[in-house]
JSON list of C-alpha atoms in Angstrom, two decimals:
[
{"chain": "A", "resi": 1, "resn": "MET", "atom": "CA", "xyz": [20.93, 23.16, 6.12]},
{"chain": "A", "resi": 2, "resn": "ASP", "atom": "CA", "xyz": [22.97, 21.30, 3.36]},
{"chain": "A", "resi": 3, "resn": "LEU", "atom": "CA", "xyz": [24.30, 18.80, 5.99]},
{"chain": "A", "resi": 4, "resn": "ILE", "atom": "CA", "xyz": [20.66, 18.12, 7.04]},
{"chain": "A", "resi": 5, "resn": "LYS", "atom": "CA", "xyz": [19.54, 17.52, 3.44]},
{"chain": "A", "resi": 6, "resn": "THR", "atom": "CA", "xyz": [22.48, 15.13, 2.70]},
{"chain": "A", "resi": 7, "resn": "ILE", "atom": "CA", "xyz": [21.65, 13.06, 5.67]},
{"chain": "A", "resi": 8, "resn": "GLU", "atom": "CA", "xyz": [18.01, 12.86, 4.73]},
{"chain": "A", "resi": 9, "resn": "GLU", "atom": "CA", "xyz": [18.86, 11.87, 1.27]},
{"chain": "A", "resi": 10, "resn": "GLN", "atom": "CA", "xyz": [20.93, 8.94, 2.61]},
{"chain": "A", "resi": 11, "resn": "GLN", "atom": "CA", "xyz": [17.95, 7.81, 4.64]},
{"chain": "A", "resi": 12, "resn": "LYS", "atom": "CA", "xyz": [15.48, 7.80, 1.84]},
{"chain": "A", "resi": 13, "resn": "LYS", "atom": "CA", "xyz": [14.25, 4.50, 0.39]},
{"chain": "A", "resi": 14, "resn": "GLU", "atom": "CA", "xyz": [14.20, 4.04, -3.35]},
{"chain": "A", "resi": 15, "resn": "ASN", "atom": "CA", "xyz": [10.67, 3.41, -4.78]},
{"chain": "A", "resi": 16, "resn": "ALA", "atom": "CA", "xyz": [9.21, 3.86, -1.34]},
{"chain": "A", "resi": 17, "resn": "GLU", "atom": "CA", "xyz": [6.05, 5.45, -2.41]},
{"chain": "A", "resi": 18, "resn": "CYS", "atom": "CA", "xyz": [4.12, 3.50, -4.81]},
{"chain": "A", "resi": 19, "resn": "PHE", "atom": "CA", "xyz": [0.67, 4.39, -3.55]},
{"chain": "A", "resi": 20, "resn": "ARG", "atom": "CA", "xyz": [-1.56, 7.42, -3.52]},
{"chain": "A", "resi": 21, "resn": "VAL", "atom": "CA", "xyz": [-4.29, 8.89, -1.27]},
{"chain": "A", "resi": 22, "resn": "GLY", "atom": "CA", "xyz": [-7.45, 6.70, -1.64]},
{"chain": "A", "resi": 23, "resn": "ASP", "atom": "CA", "xyz": [-5.54, 3.47, -2.33]},
{"chain": "A", "resi": 24, "resn": "THR", "atom": "CA", "xyz": [-6.22, 0.32, -0.20]},
{"chain": "A", "resi": 25, "resn": "VAL", "atom": "CA", "xyz": [-2.84, -0.94, 0.96]},
{"chain": "A", "resi": 26, "resn": "LYS", "atom": "CA", "xyz": [-1.34, -3.57, 3.15]},
{"chain": "A", "resi": 27, "resn": "VAL", "atom": "CA", "xyz": [1.54, -2.26, 5.24]},
{"chain": "A", "resi": 28, "resn": "HIS", "atom": "CA", "xyz": [3.90, -5.15, 6.32]},
{"chain": "A", "resi": 29, "resn": "PHE", "atom": "CA", "xyz": [5.46, -3.69, 9.51]},
{"chain": "A", "resi": 30, "resn": "GLU", "atom": "CA", "xyz": [8.18, -5.23, 11.51]},
{"chain": "A", "resi": 31, "resn": "ILE", "atom": "CA", "xyz": [7.38, -5.60, 15.30]},
{"chain": "A", "resi": 32, "resn": "ILE", "atom": "CA", "xyz": [10.20, -6.32, 17.70]},
{"chain": "A", "resi": 33, "resn": "GLU", "atom": "CA", "xyz": [9.02, -8.04, 20.94]},
{"chain": "A", "resi": 34, "resn": "GLY", "atom": "CA", "xyz": [11.96, -8.69, 23.16]},
{"chain": "A", "resi": 35, "resn": "LYS", "atom": "CA", "xyz": [14.38, -10.67, 21.06]},
{"chain": "A", "resi": 36, "resn": "THR", "atom": "CA", "xyz": [11.96, -11.93, 18.45]},
{"chain": "A", "resi": 37, "resn": "LYS", "atom": "CA", "xyz": [10.90, -10.14, 15.41]},
{"chain": "A", "resi": 38, "resn": "ARG", "atom": "CA", "xyz": [7.71, -10.71, 13.45]},
{"chain": "A", "resi": 39, "resn": "ILE", "atom": "CA", "xyz": [5.77, -9.07, 10.71]},
{"chain": "A", "resi": 40, "resn": "GLN", "atom": "CA", "xyz": [2.37, -7.51, 11.37]},
{"chain": "A", "resi": 41, "resn": "LEU", "atom": "CA", "xyz": [-0.05, -6.57, 8.54]},
{"chain": "A", "resi": 42, "resn": "TYR", "atom": "CA", "xyz": [-2.15, -3.46, 8.62]},
{"chain": "A", "resi": 43, "resn": "GLU", "atom": "CA", "xyz": [-4.65, -3.25, 5.80]},
{"chain": "A", "resi": 44, "resn": "GLY", "atom": "CA", "xyz": [-6.75, -0.07, 5.19]},
{"chain": "A", "resi": 45, "resn": "VAL", "atom": "CA", "xyz": [-7.27, 3.21, 3.07]},
{"chain": "A", "resi": 46, "resn": "VAL", "atom": "CA", "xyz": [-4.62, 5.71, 2.77]},
{"chain": "A", "resi": 47, "resn": "LEU", "atom": "CA", "xyz": [-6.21, 8.95, 4.16]},
{"chain": "A", "resi": 48, "resn": "CYS", "atom": "CA", "xyz": [-3.37, 11.42, 3.66]},
{"chain": "A", "resi": 49, "resn": "ILE", "atom": "CA", "xyz": [0.29, 11.72, 2.86]},
{"chain": "A", "resi": 50, "resn": "LYS", "atom": "CA", "xyz": [2.23, 14.56, 4.73]},
{"chain": "A", "resi": 51, "resn": "GLY", "atom": "CA", "xyz": [5.55, 16.01, 5.01]},
{"chain": "A", "resi": 52, "resn": "GLU", "atom": "CA", "xyz": [8.47, 15.89, 2.58]},
{"chain": "A", "resi": 53, "resn": "GLY", "atom": "CA", "xyz": [11.80, 14.16, 2.11]},
{"chain": "A", "resi": 54, "resn": "ALA", "atom": "CA", "xyz": [12.79, 11.73, 4.80]},
{"chain": "A", "resi": 55, "resn": "ARG", "atom": "CA", "xyz": [10.09, 12.97, 7.21]},
{"chain": "A", "resi": 56, "resn": "ARG", "atom": "CA", "xyz": [7.22, 11.97, 4.82]},
{"chain": "A", "resi": 57, "resn": "THR", "atom": "CA", "xyz": [4.42, 10.02, 6.58]},
{"chain": "A", "resi": 58, "resn": "PHE", "atom": "CA", "xyz": [1.13, 8.42, 5.48]},
{"chain": "A", "resi": 59, "resn": "THR", "atom": "CA", "xyz": [-1.92, 7.64, 7.55]},
{"chain": "A", "resi": 60, "resn": "VAL", "atom": "CA", "xyz": [-3.85, 4.47, 7.09]},
{"chain": "A", "resi": 61, "resn": "ARG", "atom": "CA", "xyz": [-7.41, 3.92, 8.28]},
{"chain": "A", "resi": 62, "resn": "LYS", "atom": "CA", "xyz": [-9.24, 0.61, 8.80]},
{"chain": "A", "resi": 63, "resn": "GLU", "atom": "CA", "xyz": [-12.42, -0.68, 10.45]},
{"chain": "A", "resi": 64, "resn": "SER", "atom": "CA", "xyz": [-11.86, -3.09, 13.36]},
{"chain": "A", "resi": 65, "resn": "TYR", "atom": "CA", "xyz": [-14.94, -4.53, 15.01]},
{"chain": "A", "resi": 66, "resn": "GLY", "atom": "CA", "xyz": [-17.02, -1.58, 14.04]},
{"chain": "A", "resi": 67, "resn": "VAL", "atom": "CA", "xyz": [-14.50, 1.09, 15.20]},
{"chain": "A", "resi": 68, "resn": "GLY", "atom": "CA", "xyz": [-12.35, 3.15, 13.04]},
{"chain": "A", "resi": 69, "resn": "VAL", "atom": "CA", "xyz": [-8.61, 2.83, 13.69]},
{"chain": "A", "resi": 70, "resn": "GLU", "atom": "CA", "xyz": [-5.97, 5.04, 12.14]},
{"chain": "A", "resi": 71, "resn": "ARG", "atom": "CA", "xyz": [-2.25, 4.58, 12.16]},
{"chain": "A", "resi": 72, "resn": "VAL", "atom": "CA", "xyz": [0.53, 6.90, 11.02]},
{"chain": "A", "resi": 73, "resn": "PHE", "atom": "CA", "xyz": [3.49, 5.37, 9.22]},
{"chain": "A", "resi": 74, "resn": "PRO", "atom": "CA", "xyz": [6.84, 6.98, 8.15]},
{"chain": "A", "resi": 75, "resn": "VAL", "atom": "CA", "xyz": [7.38, 6.31, 4.49]},
{"chain": "A", "resi": 76, "resn": "ASN", "atom": "CA", "xyz": [11.15, 5.86, 4.88]},
{"chain": "A", "resi": 77, "resn": "SER", "atom": "CA", "xyz": [11.20, 3.82, 8.08]},
{"chain": "A", "resi": 78, "resn": "PRO", "atom": "CA", "xyz": [13.39, 0.78, 8.12]},
{"chain": "A", "resi": 79, "resn": "ARG", "atom": "CA", "xyz": [10.64, -1.16, 9.96]},
{"chain": "A", "resi": 80, "resn": "ILE", "atom": "CA", "xyz": [8.31, -0.94, 7.10]},
{"chain": "A", "resi": 81, "resn": "ILE", "atom": "CA", "xyz": [9.17, -3.98, 4.99]},
{"chain": "A", "resi": 82, "resn": "LYS", "atom": "CA", "xyz": [6.81, -3.26, 2.04]},
{"chain": "A", "resi": 83, "resn": "VAL", "atom": "CA", "xyz": [3.55, -1.54, 1.22]},
{"chain": "A", "resi": 84, "resn": "GLU", "atom": "CA", "xyz": [1.46, -3.68, -0.99]},
{"chain": "A", "resi": 85, "resn": "LEU", "atom": "CA", "xyz": [-1.19, -1.98, -3.19]},
{"chain": "A", "resi": 86, "resn": "ILE", "atom": "CA", "xyz": [-4.41, -3.93, -2.95]},
{"chain": "A", "resi": 87, "resn": "ARG", "atom": "CA", "xyz": [-6.83, -1.69, -4.89]},
{"chain": "A", "resi": 88, "resn": "PRO", "atom": "CA", "xyz": [-6.16, 1.82, -6.38]},
{"chain": "A", "resi": 89, "resn": "GLY", "atom": "CA", "xyz": [-8.72, 4.33, -5.35]},
{"chain": "A", "resi": 90, "resn": "LYS", "atom": "CA", "xyz": [-10.32, 7.14, -7.35]},
{"chain": "A", "resi": 91, "resn": "VAL", "atom": "CA", "xyz": [-10.47, 10.33, -5.24]},
{"chain": "A", "resi": 92, "resn": "ARG", "atom": "CA", "xyz": [-10.31, 14.02, -6.07]},
{"chain": "A", "resi": 93, "resn": "ARG", "atom": "CA", "xyz": [-8.68, 15.40, -2.83]},
{"chain": "A", "resi": 94, "resn": "SER", "atom": "CA", "xyz": [-5.18, 15.05, -1.25]},
{"chain": "A", "resi": 95, "resn": "LYS", "atom": "CA", "xyz": [-6.77, 14.48, 2.16]},
{"chain": "A", "resi": 96, "resn": "ILE", "atom": "CA", "xyz": [-9.79, 12.40, 2.55]},
{"chain": "A", "resi": 97, "resn": "TYR", "atom": "CA", "xyz": [-10.58, 13.07, 6.19]},
{"chain": "A", "resi": 98, "resn": "TYR", "atom": "CA", "xyz": [-14.41, 13.10, 5.22]},
{"chain": "A", "resi": 99, "resn": "VAL", "atom": "CA", "xyz": [-14.27, 9.23, 5.25]},
{"chain": "A", "resi": 100, "resn": "ARG", "atom": "CA", "xyz": [-14.09, 9.45, 9.04]},
{"chain": "A", "resi": 101, "resn": "ASP", "atom": "CA", "xyz": [-17.66, 10.65, 9.32]},
{"chain": "A", "resi": 102, "resn": "LYS", "atom": "CA", "xyz": [-19.07, 8.07, 6.80]},
{"chain": "A", "resi": 103, "resn": "ILE", "atom": "CA", "xyz": [-20.53, 4.90, 7.94]},
{"chain": "A", "resi": 104, "resn": "GLY", "atom": "CA", "xyz": [-21.05, 1.54, 6.03]},
{"chain": "A", "resi": 105, "resn": "LYS", "atom": "CA", "xyz": [-21.32, 1.68, 2.24]},
{"chain": "A", "resi": 106, "resn": "ALA", "atom": "CA", "xyz": [-20.91, 5.52, 2.25]},
{"chain": "A", "resi": 107, "resn": "ALA", "atom": "CA", "xyz": [-17.32, 5.09, 3.50]},
{"chain": "A", "resi": 108, "resn": "LYS", "atom": "CA", "xyz": [-16.28, 3.12, 0.36]},
{"chain": "A", "resi": 109, "resn": "ILE", "atom": "CA", "xyz": [-13.86, 4.55, -2.01]},
{"chain": "A", "resi": 110, "resn": "LYS", "atom": "CA", "xyz": [-14.44, 4.06, -5.71]},
{"chain": "A", "resi": 111, "resn": "GLU", "atom": "CA", "xyz": [-11.85, 1.86, -7.47]},
{"chain": "A", "resi": 112, "resn": "LEU", "atom": "CA", "xyz": [-9.69, 3.22, -10.30]},
{"chain": "A", "resi": 113, "resn": "ILE", "atom": "CA", "xyz": [-10.01, 1.30, -13.46]},
{"chain": "A", "resi": 114, "resn": "GLY", "atom": "CA", "xyz": [-8.19, 1.42, -16.77]},
{"chain": "A", "resi": 115, "resn": "PRO", "atom": "CA", "xyz": [-4.70, 1.20, -18.27]},
{"chain": "A", "resi": 116, "resn": "LYS", "atom": "CA", "xyz": [-3.26, 3.75, -15.71]},
{"chain": "A", "resi": 117, "resn": "ALA", "atom": "CA", "xyz": [-4.50, 1.82, -12.88]},
{"chain": "A", "resi": 118, "resn": "ASN", "atom": "CA", "xyz": [-3.00, -1.43, -14.18]},
{"chain": "A", "resi": 119, "resn": "ALA", "atom": "CA", "xyz": [0.37, 0.24, -14.73]},
{"chain": "A", "resi": 120, "resn": "ARG", "atom": "CA", "xyz": [0.36, 1.56, -11.08]},
{"chain": "A", "resi": 121, "resn": "VAL", "atom": "CA", "xyz": [-0.56, -1.91, -9.78]},
{"chain": "A", "resi": 122, "resn": "ALA", "atom": "CA", "xyz": [2.09, -3.64, -11.94]},
{"chain": "A", "resi": 123, "resn": "PHE", "atom": "CA", "xyz": [4.86, -1.07, -10.63]},
{"chain": "A", "resi": 124, "resn": "ALA", "atom": "CA", "xyz": [3.75, -1.76, -7.11]},
{"chain": "A", "resi": 125, "resn": "ARG", "atom": "CA", "xyz": [4.03, -5.48, -7.48]},
{"chain": "A", "resi": 126, "resn": "GLU", "atom": "CA", "xyz": [7.58, -5.06, -8.84]},
{"chain": "A", "resi": 127, "resn": "VAL", "atom": "CA", "xyz": [8.56, -3.01, -5.83]},
{"chain": "A", "resi": 128, "resn": "ALA", "atom": "CA", "xyz": [6.94, -5.52, -3.57]},
{"chain": "A", "resi": 129, "resn": "LYS", "atom": "CA", "xyz": [8.91, -8.42, -5.00]},
{"chain": "A", "resi": 130, "resn": "ALA", "atom": "CA", "xyz": [12.15, -6.83, -4.00]},
{"chain": "A", "resi": 131, "resn": "ALA", "atom": "CA", "xyz": [10.91, -6.63, -0.36]},
{"chain": "A", "resi": 132, "resn": "ASP", "atom": "CA", "xyz": [9.78, -10.34, -0.28]},
{"chain": "A", "resi": 133, "resn": "VAL", "atom": "CA", "xyz": [13.34, -11.56, 0.40]},
{"chain": "A", "resi": 134, "resn": "ARG", "atom": "CA", "xyz": [13.65, -9.39, 3.64]},
{"chain": "A", "resi": 135, "resn": "GLU", "atom": "CA", "xyz": [10.15, -10.50, 4.71]},
{"chain": "A", "resi": 136, "resn": "ALA", "atom": "CA", "xyz": [10.97, -14.12, 4.30]},
{"chain": "A", "resi": 137, "resn": "GLN", "atom": "CA", "xyz": [14.33, -13.73, 6.20]},
{"chain": "A", "resi": 138, "resn": "ILE", "atom": "CA", "xyz": [12.43, -12.13, 9.25]},
{"chain": "A", "resi": 139, "resn": "ASN", "atom": "CA", "xyz": [9.77, -14.88, 9.11]},
{"chain": "A", "resi": 140, "resn": "ALA", "atom": "CA", "xyz": [12.50, -17.48, 9.17]},
{"chain": "A", "resi": 141, "resn": "GLU", "atom": "CA", "xyz": [14.22, -15.82, 12.24]},
{"chain": "A", "resi": 142, "resn": "HIS", "atom": "CA", "xyz": [10.81, -15.83, 13.97]},
{"chain": "A", "resi": 143, "resn": "LYS", "atom": "CA", "xyz": [10.12, -19.40, 13.36]},
{"chain": "A", "resi": 144, "resn": "ALA", "atom": "CA", "xyz": [13.59, -20.46, 14.56]},
{"chain": "A", "resi": 145, "resn": "ALA", "atom": "CA", "xyz": [12.93, -18.43, 17.76]},
{"chain": "A", "resi": 146, "resn": "ALA", "atom": "CA", "xyz": [9.57, -20.01, 18.35]},
{"chain": "A", "resi": 147, "resn": "LYS", "atom": "CA", "xyz": [11.16, -23.50, 18.14]},
{"chain": "A", "resi": 148, "resn": "LYS", "atom": "CA", "xyz": [13.65, -22.78, 20.98]}
]
């Protein structure tokens, strides 16, 4: 078991999780199509965070043309460029699956306001700045491949 734990520790990202359940986030996800790479954005509310260690995942839900769409992302995936915190949410549960049944304004999550929220947003922006370099590199490669 110690061998598995050491391998998982090597695969973990530092400061990978700068968000909580209920937050509205933008996930910058790397898509590989043939030989080209591009970054796709997925913006929505974090419904749940599951697992532990290197196997930790989070579920993001968004409304797309009136239909609820959910996607599960591994926290420590090398394809996730960055997770940008848009709006910190105020929830009292660790899993907010009840949002699935809500429609319209009832599905909104209250925004967390105050000094704690400001500190969380500032920390998330610092983490996102470090990932901006890698994102710019991937975008440059995509533009170069598109010109060919």
